[in-house]
Short mmCIF file of C-alpha atoms in Angstrom, two decimals:
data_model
loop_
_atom_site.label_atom_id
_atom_site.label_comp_id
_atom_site.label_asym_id
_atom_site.label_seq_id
_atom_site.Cartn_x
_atom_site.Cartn_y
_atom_site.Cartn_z
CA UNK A 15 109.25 -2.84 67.56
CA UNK A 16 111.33 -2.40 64.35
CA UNK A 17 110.30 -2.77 60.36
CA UNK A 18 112.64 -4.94 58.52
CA UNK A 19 114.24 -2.40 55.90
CA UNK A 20 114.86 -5.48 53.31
CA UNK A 21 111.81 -6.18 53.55
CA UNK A 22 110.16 -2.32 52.62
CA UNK A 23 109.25 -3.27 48.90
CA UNK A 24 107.96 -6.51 49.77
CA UNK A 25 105.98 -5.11 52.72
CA UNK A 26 104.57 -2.28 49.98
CA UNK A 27 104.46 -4.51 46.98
CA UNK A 28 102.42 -6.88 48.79
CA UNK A 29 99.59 -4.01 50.64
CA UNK A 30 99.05 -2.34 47.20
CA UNK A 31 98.36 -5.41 45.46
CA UNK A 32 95.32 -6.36 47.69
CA UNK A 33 94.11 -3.26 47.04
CA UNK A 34 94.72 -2.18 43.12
CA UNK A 35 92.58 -1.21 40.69
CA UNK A 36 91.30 -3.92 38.15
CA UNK A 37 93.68 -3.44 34.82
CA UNK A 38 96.90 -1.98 36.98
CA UNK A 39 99.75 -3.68 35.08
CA UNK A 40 103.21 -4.47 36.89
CA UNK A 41 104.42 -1.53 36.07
CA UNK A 42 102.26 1.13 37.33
CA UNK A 43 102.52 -1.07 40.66
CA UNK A 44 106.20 -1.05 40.53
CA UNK A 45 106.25 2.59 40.23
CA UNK A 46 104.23 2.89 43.01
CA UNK A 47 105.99 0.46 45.65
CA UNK A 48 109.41 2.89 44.48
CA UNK A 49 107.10 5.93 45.67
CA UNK A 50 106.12 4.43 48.89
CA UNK A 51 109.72 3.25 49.82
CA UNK A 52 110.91 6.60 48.83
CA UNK A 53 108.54 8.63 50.96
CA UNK A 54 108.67 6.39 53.74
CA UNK A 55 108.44 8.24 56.71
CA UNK A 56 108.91 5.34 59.45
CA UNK A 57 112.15 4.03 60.99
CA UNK A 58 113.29 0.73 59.03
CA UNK A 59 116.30 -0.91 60.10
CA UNK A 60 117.59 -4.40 59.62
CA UNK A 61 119.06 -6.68 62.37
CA UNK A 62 122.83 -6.84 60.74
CA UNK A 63 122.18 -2.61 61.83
CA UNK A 64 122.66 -3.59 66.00
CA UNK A 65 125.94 -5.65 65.17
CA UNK A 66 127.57 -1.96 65.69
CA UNK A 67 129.45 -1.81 68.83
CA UNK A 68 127.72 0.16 71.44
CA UNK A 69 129.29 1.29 74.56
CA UNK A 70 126.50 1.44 76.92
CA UNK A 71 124.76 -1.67 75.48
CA UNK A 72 126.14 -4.89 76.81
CA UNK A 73 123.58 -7.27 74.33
CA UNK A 74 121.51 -7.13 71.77
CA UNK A 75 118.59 -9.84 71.45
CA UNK A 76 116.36 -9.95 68.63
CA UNK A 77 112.98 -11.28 68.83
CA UNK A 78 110.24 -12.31 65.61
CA UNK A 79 106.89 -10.26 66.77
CA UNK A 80 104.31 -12.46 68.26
CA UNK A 81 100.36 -12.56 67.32
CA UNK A 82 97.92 -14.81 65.95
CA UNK A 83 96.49 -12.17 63.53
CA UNK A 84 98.28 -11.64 61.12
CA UNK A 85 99.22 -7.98 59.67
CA UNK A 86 102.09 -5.43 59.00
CA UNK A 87 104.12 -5.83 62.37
CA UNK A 88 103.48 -9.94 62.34
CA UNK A 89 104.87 -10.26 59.26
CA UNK A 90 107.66 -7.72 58.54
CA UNK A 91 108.61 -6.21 62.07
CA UNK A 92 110.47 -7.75 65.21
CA UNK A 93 111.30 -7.29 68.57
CA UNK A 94 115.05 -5.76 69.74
CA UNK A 95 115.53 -5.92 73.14
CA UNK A 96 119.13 -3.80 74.33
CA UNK A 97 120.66 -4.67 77.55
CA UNK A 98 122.61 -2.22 79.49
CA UNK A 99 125.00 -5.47 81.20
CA UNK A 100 125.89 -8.49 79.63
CA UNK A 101 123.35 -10.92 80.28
CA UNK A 102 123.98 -15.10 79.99
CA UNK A 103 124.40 -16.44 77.26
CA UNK A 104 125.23 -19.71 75.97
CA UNK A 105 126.35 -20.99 72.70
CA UNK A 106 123.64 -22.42 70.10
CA UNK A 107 123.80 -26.19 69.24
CA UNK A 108 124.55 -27.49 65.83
CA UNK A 109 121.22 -27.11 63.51
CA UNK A 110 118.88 -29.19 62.05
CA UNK A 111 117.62 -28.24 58.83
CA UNK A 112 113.66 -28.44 58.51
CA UNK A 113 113.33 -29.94 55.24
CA UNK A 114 110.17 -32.06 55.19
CA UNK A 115 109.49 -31.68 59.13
CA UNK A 116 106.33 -30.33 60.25
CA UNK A 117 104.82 -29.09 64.13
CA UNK A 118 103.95 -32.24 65.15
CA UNK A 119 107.64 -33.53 64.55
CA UNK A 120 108.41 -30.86 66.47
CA UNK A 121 106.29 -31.66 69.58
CA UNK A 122 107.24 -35.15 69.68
CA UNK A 123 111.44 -34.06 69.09
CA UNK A 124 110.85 -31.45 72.32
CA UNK A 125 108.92 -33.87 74.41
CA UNK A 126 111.47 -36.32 74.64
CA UNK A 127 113.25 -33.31 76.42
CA UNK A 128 116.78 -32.31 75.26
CA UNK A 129 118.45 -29.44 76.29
CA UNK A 130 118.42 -27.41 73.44
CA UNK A 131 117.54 -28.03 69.76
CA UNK A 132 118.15 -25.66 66.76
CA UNK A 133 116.48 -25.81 63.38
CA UNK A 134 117.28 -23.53 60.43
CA UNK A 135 115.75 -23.23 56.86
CA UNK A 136 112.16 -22.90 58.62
CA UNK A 137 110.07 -21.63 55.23
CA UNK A 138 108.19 -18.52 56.71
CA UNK A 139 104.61 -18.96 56.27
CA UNK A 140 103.62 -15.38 56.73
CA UNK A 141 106.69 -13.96 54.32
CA UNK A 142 106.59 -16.88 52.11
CA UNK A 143 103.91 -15.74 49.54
CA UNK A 144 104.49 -11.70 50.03
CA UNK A 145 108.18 -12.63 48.78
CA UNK A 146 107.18 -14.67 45.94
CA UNK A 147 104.42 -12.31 44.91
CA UNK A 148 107.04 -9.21 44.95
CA UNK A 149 109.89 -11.47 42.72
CA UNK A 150 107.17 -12.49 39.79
CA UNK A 151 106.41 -8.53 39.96
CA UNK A 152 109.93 -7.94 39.53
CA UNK A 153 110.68 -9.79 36.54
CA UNK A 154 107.14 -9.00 34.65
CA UNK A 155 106.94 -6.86 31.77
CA UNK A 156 106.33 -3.09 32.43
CA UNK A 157 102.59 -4.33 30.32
CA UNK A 158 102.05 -7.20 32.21
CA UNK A 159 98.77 -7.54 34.55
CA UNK A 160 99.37 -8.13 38.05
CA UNK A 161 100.56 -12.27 38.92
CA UNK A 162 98.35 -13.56 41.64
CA UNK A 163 99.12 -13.87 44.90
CA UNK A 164 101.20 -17.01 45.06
CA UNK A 165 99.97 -20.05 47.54
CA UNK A 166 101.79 -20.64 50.78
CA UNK A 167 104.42 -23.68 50.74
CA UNK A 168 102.68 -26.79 52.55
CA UNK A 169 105.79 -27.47 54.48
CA UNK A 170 105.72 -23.46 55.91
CA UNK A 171 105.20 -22.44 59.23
CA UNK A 172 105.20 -18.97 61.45
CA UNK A 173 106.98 -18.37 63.74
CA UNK A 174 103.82 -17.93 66.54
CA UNK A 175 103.27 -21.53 65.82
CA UNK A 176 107.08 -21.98 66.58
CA UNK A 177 106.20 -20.05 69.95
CA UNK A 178 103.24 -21.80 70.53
CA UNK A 179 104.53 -25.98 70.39
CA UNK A 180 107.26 -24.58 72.81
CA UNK A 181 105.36 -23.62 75.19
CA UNK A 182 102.85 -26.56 75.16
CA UNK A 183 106.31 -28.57 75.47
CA UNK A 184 107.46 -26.66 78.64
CA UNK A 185 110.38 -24.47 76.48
CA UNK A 186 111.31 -20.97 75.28
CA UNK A 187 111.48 -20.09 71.58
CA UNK A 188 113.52 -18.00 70.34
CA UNK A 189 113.00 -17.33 66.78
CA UNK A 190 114.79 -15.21 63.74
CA UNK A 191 114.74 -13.92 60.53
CA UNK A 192 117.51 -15.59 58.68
CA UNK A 193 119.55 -12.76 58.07
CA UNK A 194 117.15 -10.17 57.03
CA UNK A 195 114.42 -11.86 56.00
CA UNK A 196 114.12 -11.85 52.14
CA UNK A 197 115.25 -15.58 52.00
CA UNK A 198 111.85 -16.47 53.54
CA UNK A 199 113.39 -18.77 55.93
CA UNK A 200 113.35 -18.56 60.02
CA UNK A 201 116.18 -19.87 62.43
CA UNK A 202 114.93 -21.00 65.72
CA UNK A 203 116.27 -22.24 69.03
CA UNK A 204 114.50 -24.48 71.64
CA UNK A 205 115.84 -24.10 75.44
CA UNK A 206 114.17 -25.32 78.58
CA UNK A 207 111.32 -22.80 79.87
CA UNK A 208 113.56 -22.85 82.93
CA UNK A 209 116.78 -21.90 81.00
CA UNK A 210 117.31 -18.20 81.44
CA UNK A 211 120.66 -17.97 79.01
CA UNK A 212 119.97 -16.36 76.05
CA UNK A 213 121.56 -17.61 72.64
CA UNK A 214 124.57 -16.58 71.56
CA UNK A 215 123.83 -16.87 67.56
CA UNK A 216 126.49 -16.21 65.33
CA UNK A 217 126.74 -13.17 63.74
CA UNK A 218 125.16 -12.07 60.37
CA UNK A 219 127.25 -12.34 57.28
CA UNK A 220 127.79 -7.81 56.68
CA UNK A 221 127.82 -7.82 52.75
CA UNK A 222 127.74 -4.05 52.97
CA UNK A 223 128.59 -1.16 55.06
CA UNK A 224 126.66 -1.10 57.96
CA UNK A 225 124.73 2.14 57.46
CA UNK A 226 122.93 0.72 54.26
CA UNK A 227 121.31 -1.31 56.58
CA UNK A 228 118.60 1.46 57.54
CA UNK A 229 116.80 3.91 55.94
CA UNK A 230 116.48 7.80 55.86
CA UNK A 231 112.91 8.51 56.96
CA UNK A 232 113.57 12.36 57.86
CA UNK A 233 114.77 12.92 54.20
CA UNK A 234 111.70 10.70 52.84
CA UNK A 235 109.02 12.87 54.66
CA UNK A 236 107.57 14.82 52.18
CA UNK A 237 107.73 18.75 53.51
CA UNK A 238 104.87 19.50 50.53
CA UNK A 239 102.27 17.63 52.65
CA UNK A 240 101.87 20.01 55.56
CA UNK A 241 102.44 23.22 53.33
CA UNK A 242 100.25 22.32 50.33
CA UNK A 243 96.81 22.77 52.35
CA UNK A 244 97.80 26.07 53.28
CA UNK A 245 98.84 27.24 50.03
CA UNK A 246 95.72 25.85 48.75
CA UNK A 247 93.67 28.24 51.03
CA UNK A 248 95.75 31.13 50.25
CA UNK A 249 95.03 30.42 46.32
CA UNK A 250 91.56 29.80 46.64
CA UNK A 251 90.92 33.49 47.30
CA UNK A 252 93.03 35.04 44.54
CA UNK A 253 92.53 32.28 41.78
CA UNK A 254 89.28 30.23 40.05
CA UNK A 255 89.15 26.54 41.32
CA UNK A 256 90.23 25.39 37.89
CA UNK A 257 93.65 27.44 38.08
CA UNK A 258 95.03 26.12 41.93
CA UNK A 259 97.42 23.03 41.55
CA UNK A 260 96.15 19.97 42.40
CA UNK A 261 99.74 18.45 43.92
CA UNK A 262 102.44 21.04 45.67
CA UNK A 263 106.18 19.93 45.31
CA UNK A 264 108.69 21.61 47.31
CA UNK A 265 111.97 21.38 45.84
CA UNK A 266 115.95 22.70 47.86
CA UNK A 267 116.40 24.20 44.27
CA UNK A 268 115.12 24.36 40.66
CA UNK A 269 116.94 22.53 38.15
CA UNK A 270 118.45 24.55 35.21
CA UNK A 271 119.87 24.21 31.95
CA UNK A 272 123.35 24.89 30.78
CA UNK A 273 121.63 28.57 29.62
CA UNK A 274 120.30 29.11 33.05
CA UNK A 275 116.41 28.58 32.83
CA UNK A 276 114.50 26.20 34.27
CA UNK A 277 115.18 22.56 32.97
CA UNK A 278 111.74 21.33 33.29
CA UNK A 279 112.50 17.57 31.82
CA UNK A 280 114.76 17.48 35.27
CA UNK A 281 111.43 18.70 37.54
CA UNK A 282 110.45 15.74 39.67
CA UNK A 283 106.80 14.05 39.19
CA UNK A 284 104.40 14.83 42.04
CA UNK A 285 103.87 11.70 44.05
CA UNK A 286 100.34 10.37 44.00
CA UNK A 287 98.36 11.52 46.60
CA UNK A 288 97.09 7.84 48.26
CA UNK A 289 101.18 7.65 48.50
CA UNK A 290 101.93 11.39 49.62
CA UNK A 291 99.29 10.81 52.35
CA UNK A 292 99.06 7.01 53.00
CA UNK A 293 98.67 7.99 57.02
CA UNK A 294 95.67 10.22 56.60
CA UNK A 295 92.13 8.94 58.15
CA UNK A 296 90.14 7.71 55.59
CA UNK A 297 86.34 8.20 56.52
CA UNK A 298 84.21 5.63 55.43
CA UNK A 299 80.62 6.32 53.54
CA UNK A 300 77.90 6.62 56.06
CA UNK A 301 74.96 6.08 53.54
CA UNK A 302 74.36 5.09 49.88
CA UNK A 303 74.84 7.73 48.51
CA UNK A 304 77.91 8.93 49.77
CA UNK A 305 79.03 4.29 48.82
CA UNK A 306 77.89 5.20 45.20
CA UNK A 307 80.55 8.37 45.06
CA UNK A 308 83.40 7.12 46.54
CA UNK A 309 83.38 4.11 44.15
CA UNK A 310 83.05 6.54 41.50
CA UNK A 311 85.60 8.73 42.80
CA UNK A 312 87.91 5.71 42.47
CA UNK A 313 87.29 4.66 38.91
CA UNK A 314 87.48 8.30 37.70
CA UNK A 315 90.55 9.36 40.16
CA UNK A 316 92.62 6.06 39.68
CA UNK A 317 93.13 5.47 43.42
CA UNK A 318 91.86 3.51 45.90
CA UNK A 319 91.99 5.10 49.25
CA UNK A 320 89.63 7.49 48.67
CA UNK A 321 87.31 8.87 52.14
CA UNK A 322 84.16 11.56 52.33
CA UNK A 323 86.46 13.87 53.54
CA UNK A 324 88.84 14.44 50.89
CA UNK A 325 89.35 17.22 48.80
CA UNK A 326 88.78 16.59 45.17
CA UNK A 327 91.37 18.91 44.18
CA UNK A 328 94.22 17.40 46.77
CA UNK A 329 93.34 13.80 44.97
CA UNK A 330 94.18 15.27 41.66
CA UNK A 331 90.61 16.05 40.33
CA UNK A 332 90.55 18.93 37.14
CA UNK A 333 87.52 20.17 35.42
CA UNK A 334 87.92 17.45 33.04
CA UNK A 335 88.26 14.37 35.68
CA UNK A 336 85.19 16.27 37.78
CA UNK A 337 82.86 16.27 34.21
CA UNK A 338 82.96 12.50 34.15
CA UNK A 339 82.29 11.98 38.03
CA UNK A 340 79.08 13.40 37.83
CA UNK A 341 78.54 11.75 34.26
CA UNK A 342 78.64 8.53 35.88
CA UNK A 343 76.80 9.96 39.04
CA UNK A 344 74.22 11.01 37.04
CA UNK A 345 73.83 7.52 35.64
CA UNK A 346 73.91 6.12 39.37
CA UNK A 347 70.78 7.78 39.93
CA UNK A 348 72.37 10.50 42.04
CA UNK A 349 71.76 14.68 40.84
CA UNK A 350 75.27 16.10 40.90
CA UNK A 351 76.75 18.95 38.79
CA UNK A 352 79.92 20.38 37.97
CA UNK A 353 79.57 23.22 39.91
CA UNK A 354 78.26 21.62 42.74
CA UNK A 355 82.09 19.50 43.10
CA UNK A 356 84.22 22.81 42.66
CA UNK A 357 81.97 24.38 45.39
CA UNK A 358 81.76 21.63 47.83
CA UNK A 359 85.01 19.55 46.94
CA UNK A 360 84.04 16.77 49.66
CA UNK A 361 81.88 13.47 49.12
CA UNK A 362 80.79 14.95 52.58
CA UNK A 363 79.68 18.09 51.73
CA UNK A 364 78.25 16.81 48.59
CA UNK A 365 75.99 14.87 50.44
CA UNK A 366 74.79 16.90 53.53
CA UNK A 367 74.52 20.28 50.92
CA UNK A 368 70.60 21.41 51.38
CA UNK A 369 70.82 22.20 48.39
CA UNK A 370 72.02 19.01 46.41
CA UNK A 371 69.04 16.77 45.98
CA UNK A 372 70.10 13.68 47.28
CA UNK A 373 69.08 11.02 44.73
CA UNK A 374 67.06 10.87 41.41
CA UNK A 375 65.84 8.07 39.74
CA UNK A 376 67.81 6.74 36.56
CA UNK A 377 65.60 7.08 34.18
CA UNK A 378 63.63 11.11 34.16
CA UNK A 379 59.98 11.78 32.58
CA UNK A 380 60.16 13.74 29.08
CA UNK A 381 57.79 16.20 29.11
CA UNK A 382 55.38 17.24 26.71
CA UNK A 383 56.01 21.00 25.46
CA UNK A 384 52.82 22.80 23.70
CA UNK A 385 54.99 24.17 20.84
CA UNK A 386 52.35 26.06 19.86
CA UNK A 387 53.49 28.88 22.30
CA UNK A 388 56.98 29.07 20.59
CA UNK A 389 55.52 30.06 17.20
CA UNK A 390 55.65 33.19 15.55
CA UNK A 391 52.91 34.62 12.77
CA UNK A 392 54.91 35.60 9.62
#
């Protein structure tokens, strides 16, 4: 099970747009699908990558991932499969283009039961509109609010429907990215379910060297992630909440000036902490209350994967940020101070705290004050 590399920003571009904030503008989203692809921390390699020679692998075959639903590894990861021996093979036929065909075309062109058929230039359903999203976010203006999620092409299919009319006809599919994917398009060949040759397709066009066609992930992990909690604990007994860092970056080096002190212009930007920790459980709400916070947590904090059990401070939260949470919880009908957050730091906590009252109502009774008992004789 391998993740197209190509297909990383599209794969990114496409998750954080289903989930952004109302008013993020192309370029804040940009910025972000760089960060992602950047701290990647999974393996991404594209198929050109197994066209290396490899001793003690005889074949490489290639397979689309199969499933109905449809989600990261249906839509941006396939199958390699790497034989130690050489196993059949036979050459692919000439191809048919899709064009205007559709499944039922298909179905009738395998029933009348050749012995192989090949189509190429299948639009991808399931990559179609991803792809098309990502290239209107590309050319945007940095200002620009977000395009919509473009429509899928009528004449599109996937490639589990591919699978699928093959096997109602009594054949194997065997169905590919063409080249690595970012066309949109699928190659497919048809072969008798008895046929056990596999196809011998012809090999990718290499535009580049080969290693280009993977990614780094052990240089994209981000060291700062398991280090920061502990340095956070450490702090928290020698400094006031309002003085510990809210992000930790470890860096090989500082970057100086020609003089020898720090060049801070040169300093990297902490990533954002949905992208420094996009694997971490988030725990959902388990009662109003704790709904009603973490939807203010995300207006206030700017981010949108936000559970009960994270730290306030490790989302980026300051004195100033923490002020206008309980603002706007106040106005939600829910009792929350200041100092309550800096002690508590978890929706969580916030919520099961004895002491925190749990809700108020929106709107408090003024009392009456005998002012009487204020006044002084002269």
């Amino acid at each position: 099970d391998i993740q197209g590399n190509a297909l990383l920003a599209t794969h990114h571009a496409s998750a954080l747009q289903e989930h952004a904030p109302a008013g993020t503008t192309c370029g804040v989203l940009r910025e972000k699908v760089a960060q992602r692809i950047t701290q990647e921390t999974e393996l991404s390699l594209d198929p050109a990558w197994f066209q290396q020679q490899f001793p003690s692998i005889g074949f490489v075959e290639t397979q689309l991932r199969r499933g109905k639903v449809i989600n990261e590894t249906t839509v941006y990861h396939y199958d390699v499969i790497l034989h130690n021996g050489t196993p059949a093979t036979r050459p692919v036929p000439e191809a048919t283009e899709w064009k205007n065909l559709n499944l039922e075309q298909l179905e009738a062109m395998l029933m009348e039961g050749p012995d192989a058929v090949r189509l190429a230039s299948i639009p991808d359903a399931r990559l179609a509109a991803p792809l098309a999203f990502r290239k209107a976010l590309e050319s945007a203006a940095t200002d620009a609010p977000l395009p919509a999620m473009p429509a899928v092409p009528s004449n599109a299919v996937s490639a589990e429907a591919l699978f699928a009319v093959a096997a109602q006809c009594g054949y194997r599919a065997h169905v590919r990215w063409h080249n690595d994917g970012t066309e949109g398009i699928l190659d497919a060949v048809f072969y008798p379910a008895s046929e056990k040759a596999l196809p011998a397709w012809p090999a990718l066009t290499l535009s580049q060297s080969v290693e280009s066609y993977a990614n780094t992930p052990k240089s994209a992990k981000n060291p700062g992630s398991e280090m920061a909690p502990v340095l956070r604990k450490h702090l928290a007994g020698q400094l006031p909440e309002y003085m510990i860092p809210s992000a930790f970056v470890v860096l090989d080096a500082f970057p100086l000036t020609p003089n020898g002190k720090v060049d801070r212009k040169a300093l990297p930007a902490p990533a954002s902490y949905d992208t420094a920790s996009a694997d971490r459980e988030i725990v959902a709400p388990r009662n109003e209350t704790e709904t009603k916070l973490v939807d203010i947590w995300k207006q206030v904090l700017g981010n949108d994967r936000i559970g009960i059990e994270d730290d306030i401070f490790e989302l980026g939260g300051d004195s100033i940020l923490i002020f206008q949470i309980t603002t706007r919880a106040t106005r939600a009908g829910i009792a929350l101070t200041p100092a309550q957050v800096f002690r508590l730091r978890t929706i969580a906590a916030i919520s099961s705290d004895a002491s925190a009252p749990a809700e108020k109502s929106s709107t408090s009774t003024i009392q009456r004050v005998n002012r009487d008992a204020y006044r002084r004789n002269l």
